[in-house]
Short mmCIF file of C-alpha atoms and ligand atoms in Angstrom, two decimals:
data_model
loop_
_atom_site.label_atom_id
_atom_site.label_comp_id
_atom_site.label_asym_id
_atom_site.label_seq_id
_atom_site.Cartn_x
_atom_site.Cartn_y
_atom_site.Cartn_z
CA UNK A 1 -4.35 31.09 108.49
CA UNK A 2 -3.45 30.06 104.67
CA UNK A 3 -2.57 26.55 105.42
CA UNK A 4 -6.21 26.01 107.11
CA UNK A 5 -7.88 27.67 104.39
CA UNK A 6 -5.81 25.41 101.56
CA UNK A 7 -6.64 22.32 103.62
CA UNK A 8 -10.20 23.11 103.97
CA UNK A 9 -10.27 23.10 100.26
CA UNK A 10 -8.32 20.31 99.46
CA UNK A 11 -10.84 18.75 101.67
CA UNK A 12 -13.87 19.63 100.28
CA UNK A 13 -12.41 18.32 96.93
CA UNK A 14 -11.69 14.96 97.67
CA UNK A 15 -14.94 14.56 99.85
CA UNK A 16 -17.05 15.65 96.78
CA UNK A 17 -14.48 13.20 94.46
CA UNK A 18 -16.22 10.72 97.24
CA UNK A 19 -19.19 11.73 96.02
CA UNK A 20 -18.97 11.26 92.33
CA UNK A 21 -16.90 8.02 93.73
CA UNK A 22 -19.57 6.76 95.52
CA UNK A 23 -22.22 7.14 93.46
CA UNK A 24 -19.96 4.87 90.38
CA UNK A 25 -19.98 2.84 93.22
CA UNK A 26 -23.49 2.28 94.07
CA UNK A 27 -24.46 2.33 90.82
CA UNK A 28 -22.48 0.21 89.41
CA UNK A 29 -23.60 -2.33 91.99
CA UNK A 30 -26.60 -1.23 91.78
CA UNK A 31 -25.83 -2.17 87.95
CA UNK A 32 -25.68 -5.79 88.05
CA UNK A 33 -29.08 -5.62 89.56
CA UNK A 34 -30.97 -3.70 87.81
CA UNK A 35 -31.97 -6.35 85.02
CA UNK A 36 -33.23 -9.11 87.11
CA UNK A 37 -35.35 -6.03 88.34
CA UNK A 38 -36.74 -5.32 85.85
CA UNK A 39 -35.89 -1.21 85.31
CA UNK A 40 -34.35 -1.12 82.04
CA UNK A 41 -36.80 -0.36 79.48
CA UNK A 42 -36.56 1.67 76.13
CA UNK A 43 -37.92 4.94 74.49
CA UNK A 44 -38.05 4.56 70.43
CA UNK A 45 -36.59 8.08 68.00
CA UNK A 46 -38.99 8.48 65.28
CA UNK A 47 -35.88 8.55 62.27
CA UNK A 48 -38.14 10.64 59.79
CA UNK A 49 -37.76 11.51 55.76
CA UNK A 50 -36.16 14.88 54.96
CA UNK A 51 -38.76 15.46 52.12
CA UNK A 52 -41.95 13.70 53.04
CA UNK A 53 -41.55 13.83 57.20
CA UNK A 54 -42.76 9.75 57.29
CA UNK A 55 -41.21 7.87 59.88
CA UNK A 56 -38.79 5.22 58.15
CA UNK A 57 -37.48 4.17 61.48
CA UNK A 58 -36.51 4.27 65.07
CA UNK A 59 -33.35 4.51 67.24
CA UNK A 60 -33.79 1.98 70.62
CA UNK A 61 -32.36 4.27 73.30
CA UNK A 62 -32.32 2.43 77.06
CA UNK A 63 -33.28 3.48 80.18
CA UNK A 64 -33.26 3.12 83.61
CA UNK A 65 -35.18 3.58 86.43
CA UNK A 66 -33.05 3.50 89.56
CA UNK A 67 -35.25 3.24 92.28
CA UNK A 68 -33.59 5.71 94.76
CA UNK A 69 -32.23 8.72 91.95
CA UNK A 70 -34.75 8.16 89.22
CA UNK A 71 -33.98 8.18 85.47
CA UNK A 72 -30.61 7.60 85.49
CA UNK A 73 -28.82 8.95 81.83
CA UNK A 74 -27.58 6.45 79.46
CA UNK A 75 -24.07 8.87 79.23
CA UNK A 76 -24.05 7.88 82.60
CA UNK A 77 -24.13 4.88 83.13
CA UNK A 78 -23.05 2.96 80.36
CA UNK A 79 -19.58 3.80 80.61
CA UNK A 80 -19.61 2.19 83.46
CA UNK A 81 -21.35 -0.77 81.99
CA UNK A 82 -18.75 -1.31 79.43
CA UNK A 83 -16.02 -0.57 82.18
CA UNK A 84 -17.82 -3.42 85.03
CA UNK A 85 -18.56 -6.04 81.25
CA UNK A 86 -22.84 -5.54 82.55
CA UNK A 87 -23.30 -3.93 78.31
CA UNK A 88 -23.07 -7.40 77.09
CA UNK A 89 -26.36 -8.88 79.16
CA UNK A 90 -27.44 -5.63 79.01
CA UNK A 91 -27.01 -4.65 75.43
CA UNK A 92 -27.89 -8.43 74.56
CA UNK A 93 -31.52 -7.42 76.54
CA UNK A 94 -32.07 -4.10 74.18
CA UNK A 95 -31.72 -5.78 71.33
CA UNK A 96 -34.18 -8.32 72.41
CA UNK A 97 -36.60 -6.55 73.36
CA UNK A 98 -36.39 -3.62 70.15
CA UNK A 99 -36.70 -6.81 67.98
CA UNK A 100 -39.61 -7.88 70.02
CA UNK A 101 -41.49 -4.61 69.59
CA UNK A 102 -40.30 -4.13 66.05
CA UNK A 103 -41.95 -7.18 65.16
CA UNK A 104 -44.95 -6.99 67.75
CA UNK A 105 -45.51 -3.41 65.51
CA UNK A 106 -45.43 -5.07 62.44
CA UNK A 107 -48.36 -7.67 63.64
CA UNK A 108 -50.14 -4.49 63.91
CA UNK A 109 -49.83 -3.89 60.63
CA UNK A 110 -48.52 -0.97 61.23
CA UNK A 111 -46.01 0.32 58.66
CA UNK A 112 -42.68 -0.94 58.29
CA UNK A 113 -39.99 0.15 60.06
CA UNK A 114 -35.91 -0.49 60.69
CA UNK A 115 -35.48 -0.09 64.35
CA UNK A 116 -31.97 0.34 65.15
CA UNK A 117 -29.62 -0.37 68.35
CA UNK A 118 -26.54 0.98 69.52
CA UNK A 119 -23.86 -1.19 69.90
CA UNK A 120 -21.23 -0.60 71.74
CA UNK A 121 -17.08 -1.93 71.30
CA UNK A 122 -17.09 -4.74 74.00
CA UNK A 123 -19.84 -6.17 72.03
CA UNK A 124 -19.07 -6.22 68.78
CA UNK A 125 -15.36 -8.09 70.51
CA UNK A 126 -17.89 -10.14 72.71
CA UNK A 127 -17.46 -14.55 71.55
CA UNK A 128 -20.21 -15.76 69.40
CA UNK A 129 -21.52 -12.00 68.84
CA UNK A 130 -22.77 -14.00 65.53
CA UNK A 131 -24.48 -16.64 67.34
CA UNK A 132 -26.35 -14.50 69.59
CA UNK A 133 -27.38 -11.71 67.75
CA UNK A 134 -28.72 -14.50 65.14
CA UNK A 135 -30.50 -16.56 67.80
CA UNK A 136 -32.20 -13.00 69.26
CA UNK A 137 -32.90 -12.12 66.01
CA UNK A 138 -34.65 -15.20 64.49
CA UNK A 139 -36.32 -15.70 67.88
CA UNK A 140 -38.16 -12.28 67.96
CA UNK A 141 -39.19 -13.39 64.12
CA UNK A 142 -37.89 -10.67 62.47
CA UNK A 143 -36.53 -10.02 59.47
CA UNK A 144 -32.99 -8.90 59.38
CA UNK A 145 -32.84 -6.30 57.27
CA UNK A 146 -35.43 -4.58 59.99
CA UNK A 147 -32.86 -4.74 62.47
CA UNK A 148 -29.48 -1.43 62.25
CA UNK A 149 -27.03 -1.85 64.11
CA UNK A 150 -24.81 1.57 65.24
CA UNK A 151 -21.33 1.49 65.99
CA UNK A 152 -19.31 3.98 66.73
CA UNK A 153 -15.63 5.09 65.01
CA UNK A 154 -13.79 4.31 68.21
CA UNK A 155 -15.03 0.64 67.84
CA UNK A 156 -12.41 0.40 65.16
CA UNK A 157 -9.59 1.47 67.35
CA UNK A 158 -7.31 -1.00 67.48
CA UNK A 159 -9.86 -3.98 66.83
CA UNK A 160 -9.61 -2.51 63.15
CA UNK A 161 -9.76 -6.42 61.81
CA UNK A 162 -11.88 -7.88 63.96
CA UNK A 163 -14.85 -5.22 63.74
CA UNK A 164 -14.84 -5.19 60.10
CA UNK A 165 -15.72 -8.92 59.56
CA UNK A 166 -18.39 -8.77 62.20
CA UNK A 167 -19.82 -5.54 59.08
CA UNK A 168 -19.01 -8.61 56.78
CA UNK A 169 -20.72 -11.12 58.59
CA UNK A 170 -23.68 -8.37 59.63
CA UNK A 171 -23.79 -7.44 55.71
CA UNK A 172 -24.12 -10.85 54.42
CA UNK A 173 -26.68 -11.16 56.68
CA UNK A 174 -28.79 -8.47 55.21
CA UNK A 175 -28.86 -6.76 59.01
CA UNK A 176 -27.83 -2.95 58.52
CA UNK A 177 -24.81 -1.31 60.04
CA UNK A 178 -24.45 2.49 60.52
CA UNK A 179 -21.86 4.38 61.48
CA UNK A 180 -22.98 7.04 64.84
CA UNK A 181 -21.75 10.28 65.96
CA UNK A 182 -19.48 10.77 62.64
CA UNK A 183 -17.75 13.34 62.78
CA UNK A 184 -16.53 12.99 66.65
CA UNK A 185 -13.60 9.98 66.90
CA UNK A 186 -11.20 9.19 63.93
CA UNK A 187 -13.08 9.94 60.92
CA UNK A 188 -11.29 7.82 58.04
CA UNK A 189 -11.71 8.10 54.53
CA UNK A 190 -10.30 4.44 54.30
CA UNK A 191 -12.60 3.27 56.59
CA UNK A 192 -15.43 5.09 55.31
CA UNK A 193 -15.21 3.07 51.73
CA UNK A 194 -13.84 -0.26 53.00
CA UNK A 195 -16.82 -1.02 55.70
CA UNK A 196 -19.68 -0.50 53.58
CA UNK A 197 -22.07 0.55 55.89
CA UNK A 198 -25.44 1.49 54.97
CA UNK A 199 -25.92 5.02 57.02
CA UNK A 200 -23.44 7.34 58.48
CA UNK A 201 -25.23 9.53 61.34
CA UNK A 202 -23.68 13.15 61.43
CA UNK A 203 -23.72 13.92 64.99
CA UNK A 204 -25.35 16.73 67.18
CA UNK A 205 -22.40 18.67 68.06
CA UNK A 206 -21.81 19.72 64.42
CA UNK A 207 -26.06 20.38 63.98
CA UNK A 208 -25.83 23.02 66.34
CA UNK A 209 -24.12 26.06 65.89
CA UNK A 210 -25.27 25.01 62.16
CA UNK A 211 -26.66 28.74 61.66
CA UNK A 212 -24.31 30.92 63.66
CA UNK A 213 -20.64 28.36 63.03
CA UNK A 214 -20.10 28.53 58.76
CA UNK A 215 -17.40 25.87 59.78
CA UNK A 216 -20.69 23.33 60.89
CA UNK A 217 -21.99 24.10 57.49
CA UNK A 218 -19.62 23.48 55.45
CA UNK A 219 -18.37 20.33 57.31
CA UNK A 220 -21.55 19.26 56.98
CA UNK A 221 -22.48 19.73 53.54
CA UNK A 222 -19.11 17.91 52.73
CA UNK A 223 -20.43 14.32 54.18
CA UNK A 224 -23.28 15.10 52.35
CA UNK A 225 -21.29 15.22 48.93
CA UNK A 226 -18.86 12.50 50.41
CA UNK A 227 -21.55 9.45 51.27
CA UNK A 228 -23.55 10.82 48.05
CA UNK A 229 -20.18 9.37 46.07
CA UNK A 230 -20.18 6.63 48.14
CA UNK A 231 -24.11 5.85 48.18
CA UNK A 232 -24.32 6.05 51.43
CA UNK A 233 -26.95 6.96 53.81
CA UNK A 234 -26.95 9.68 55.82
CA UNK A 235 -29.47 11.05 59.04
CA UNK A 236 -28.48 14.23 60.70
CA UNK A 237 -28.92 14.06 64.38
CA UNK A 238 -29.77 16.84 66.80
CA UNK A 239 -32.00 18.96 65.10
CA UNK A 240 -34.12 20.85 66.34
CA UNK A 241 -34.80 24.04 65.09
CA UNK A 242 -37.18 24.39 61.84
CA UNK A 243 -34.16 26.16 60.65
CA UNK A 244 -31.27 23.67 60.75
CA UNK A 245 -34.60 21.67 59.24
CA UNK A 246 -34.76 23.78 55.39
CA UNK A 247 -31.45 23.86 55.61
CA UNK A 248 -30.19 20.13 55.63
CA UNK A 249 -33.66 19.34 53.33
CA UNK A 250 -32.33 21.92 50.99
CA UNK A 251 -28.86 20.15 51.37
CA UNK A 252 -30.46 17.09 50.33
CA UNK A 253 -30.11 15.09 53.63
CA UNK A 254 -31.80 12.67 53.35
CA UNK A 255 -33.13 11.39 56.62
CA UNK A 256 -33.06 13.34 59.74
CA UNK A 257 -33.60 12.75 63.81
CA UNK A 258 -34.14 15.30 66.66
CA UNK A 259 -36.12 17.31 69.02
CA UNK A 260 -37.35 19.17 65.68
CA UNK A 261 -39.92 16.39 65.01
CA UNK A 262 -39.84 14.12 68.08
CA UNK A 263 -37.84 13.20 71.05
CA UNK A 264 -37.07 9.87 72.86
CA UNK A 265 -40.27 8.68 73.28
CA UNK A 266 -42.82 5.64 75.03
CA UNK A 267 -43.71 2.99 72.97
CA UNK A 268 -47.28 3.46 73.14
CA UNK A 269 -46.39 6.79 72.30
CA UNK A 270 -44.04 5.98 69.40
CA UNK A 271 -46.83 3.08 68.00
CA UNK A 272 -49.36 6.51 67.50
CA UNK A 273 -46.90 8.09 65.64
CA UNK A 274 -46.83 5.34 63.47
CA UNK A 275 -50.05 4.76 62.95
CA UNK A 276 -50.17 7.71 61.52
CA UNK A 277 -47.02 7.29 59.82
CA UNK A 278 -46.31 11.99 58.77
CA UNK A 279 -44.36 13.66 60.92
CA UNK A 280 -46.26 16.82 61.07
CA UNK A 281 -45.71 18.62 64.85
CA UNK A 282 -42.95 18.45 66.83
CA UNK A 283 -44.17 16.27 70.30
CA UNK A 284 -42.80 18.06 73.35
CA UNK A 285 -45.27 16.59 75.15
CA UNK A 286 -42.48 13.80 76.55
CA UNK A 287 -41.94 14.11 80.35
CA UNK A 288 -38.78 15.29 80.97
CA UNK A 289 -36.09 13.24 81.57
CA UNK A 290 -34.67 14.05 85.79
CA UNK A 291 -31.49 13.02 85.22
CA UNK A 292 -28.80 13.36 87.94
P1 LIG B 301 -26.62 7.83 70.18
O1 LIG B 301 -26.58 6.80 70.14
O2 LIG B 301 -25.81 9.46 69.67
O3 LIG B 301 -27.70 8.71 71.06
C1 LIG B 301 -28.41 10.15 69.94
C2 LIG B 301 -28.75 10.55 71.36
O4 LIG B 301 -28.62 12.39 70.75
C3 LIG B 301 -30.19 10.82 72.47
O5 LIG B 301 -29.28 10.80 73.58
C4 LIG B 301 -31.17 11.22 71.86
O6 LIG B 301 -32.42 11.40 72.85
C5 LIG B 301 -30.06 12.41 71.60
N1 LIG B 301 -30.95 13.66 70.48
C6 LIG B 301 -31.25 13.01 69.64
N2 LIG B 301 -31.61 14.39 69.07
C7 LIG B 301 -32.02 14.98 69.67
C8 LIG B 301 -31.91 16.59 69.46
O7 LIG B 301 -32.62 17.13 68.55
N3 LIG B 301 -31.50 17.48 70.83
C9 LIG B 301 -30.73 16.38 72.37
N4 LIG B 301 -30.80 17.64 73.01
N5 LIG B 301 -30.52 15.60 71.71
C10 LIG B 301 -31.45 14.18 70.95
P2 LIG B 301 -29.36 9.73 74.97
O8 LIG B 301 -31.11 8.59 74.81
O9 LIG B 301 -29.36 10.54 76.14
O10 LIG B 301 -28.61 9.01 74.78
C11 LIG B 301 -26.93 9.45 75.20
C12 LIG B 301 -26.11 8.03 74.32
O11 LIG B 301 -26.08 6.49 74.84
C13 LIG B 301 -26.63 7.30 73.09
O12 LIG B 301 -26.15 8.38 71.75
C14 LIG B 301 -25.79 6.15 73.04
O13 LIG B 301 -24.13 6.44 72.71
C15 LIG B 301 -26.11 5.44 73.82
N6 LIG B 301 -26.75 4.81 74.07
C16 LIG B 301 -27.95 5.22 74.83
N7 LIG B 301 -29.01 3.10 74.51
C17 LIG B 301 -28.01 2.74 74.57
C18 LIG B 301 -27.64 1.44 74.47
O14 LIG B 301 -29.35 0.57 74.20
N8 LIG B 301 -26.11 0.78 74.63
C19 LIG B 301 -25.31 1.35 73.83
N9 LIG B 301 -24.34 0.83 73.87
N10 LIG B 301 -25.15 2.81 74.67
C20 LIG B 301 -26.58 3.22 74.46
MG1 LIG B 302 -27.22 6.21 68.31
MG1 LIG B 303 -24.77 10.32 67.41
MG1 LIG B 304 -23.22 8.40 71.21
#
């Protein structure tokens, strides 16, 4: 009896594994066609001046509208895109789309903003990456200082030299660079000093428990002091409550990104926000994402 129960359990476990790998298999197959089938779109999440609540910029976030599964979260498909190398063409699409969109807003006479785009390490290490960035920026007609590239600490693991060199080249072009999810990877002081970053984005995990866990408070204060000494701008991500906002404002964090002000929203909705420039209330009108 115990044997067969054991077998049942094993079977149950392996079949759920199969579902997982089946899903992954179909997703990676579908991912290959998604670009041609126009299934990707971008949403924009405002970056807000902590003091004035003005919109200073936006982060472009990719969305995949899968014909069978509905909206698939980037945390589910970006890792697959990275494994399969599809992140390179997908990332180029994101960059082109974000630059074009920003130029459109600018041409409409809206307040000028910087749009930031996430880059995976595979993109950074791509042959001729600078040429493709140059080409996309030029075609869009946007001025390079209106573009920011977000990279993560993990990009430097085993590629330190290449990535540092690339950042030097981006700086020459006046393209901005931010270090995303700061504090979750190998946050090295040496890198912070060497990189000449424009911005550090403090990961939302530190903000979640800001009021209950005093250690997180101290970590955020430390990062803010450090960034100030290094003349680096700080954005805190994941700000959801008035209390978190008040704390960060008091601690002189320059910029905030989080549901408290706005969720990621479609371009049309963002355009309306930008017209007013000021973020007054948190807009939670946006449709809930249906994740698989
Ligand atoms: P990220 O670059 O750190 O982007 C911020 C993520 O945190 C977004 O999730 C955003 O919706 C979420 N977020 C921001 N504020 C709050 C908040 O107050 N509360 C909560 N609960 N969440 C908040 P999203 O859009 O699901 O993106 C997840 C990750 O997927 C991104 O993290 C980024 O690493 C990756 N990603 C998204 N778009 C792209 C892309 O075009 N290229 C690449 N390579 N990665 C991307
Ligand atoms: Mg990001
Ligand atoms: Mg982040
Ligand atoms: Mg991330």
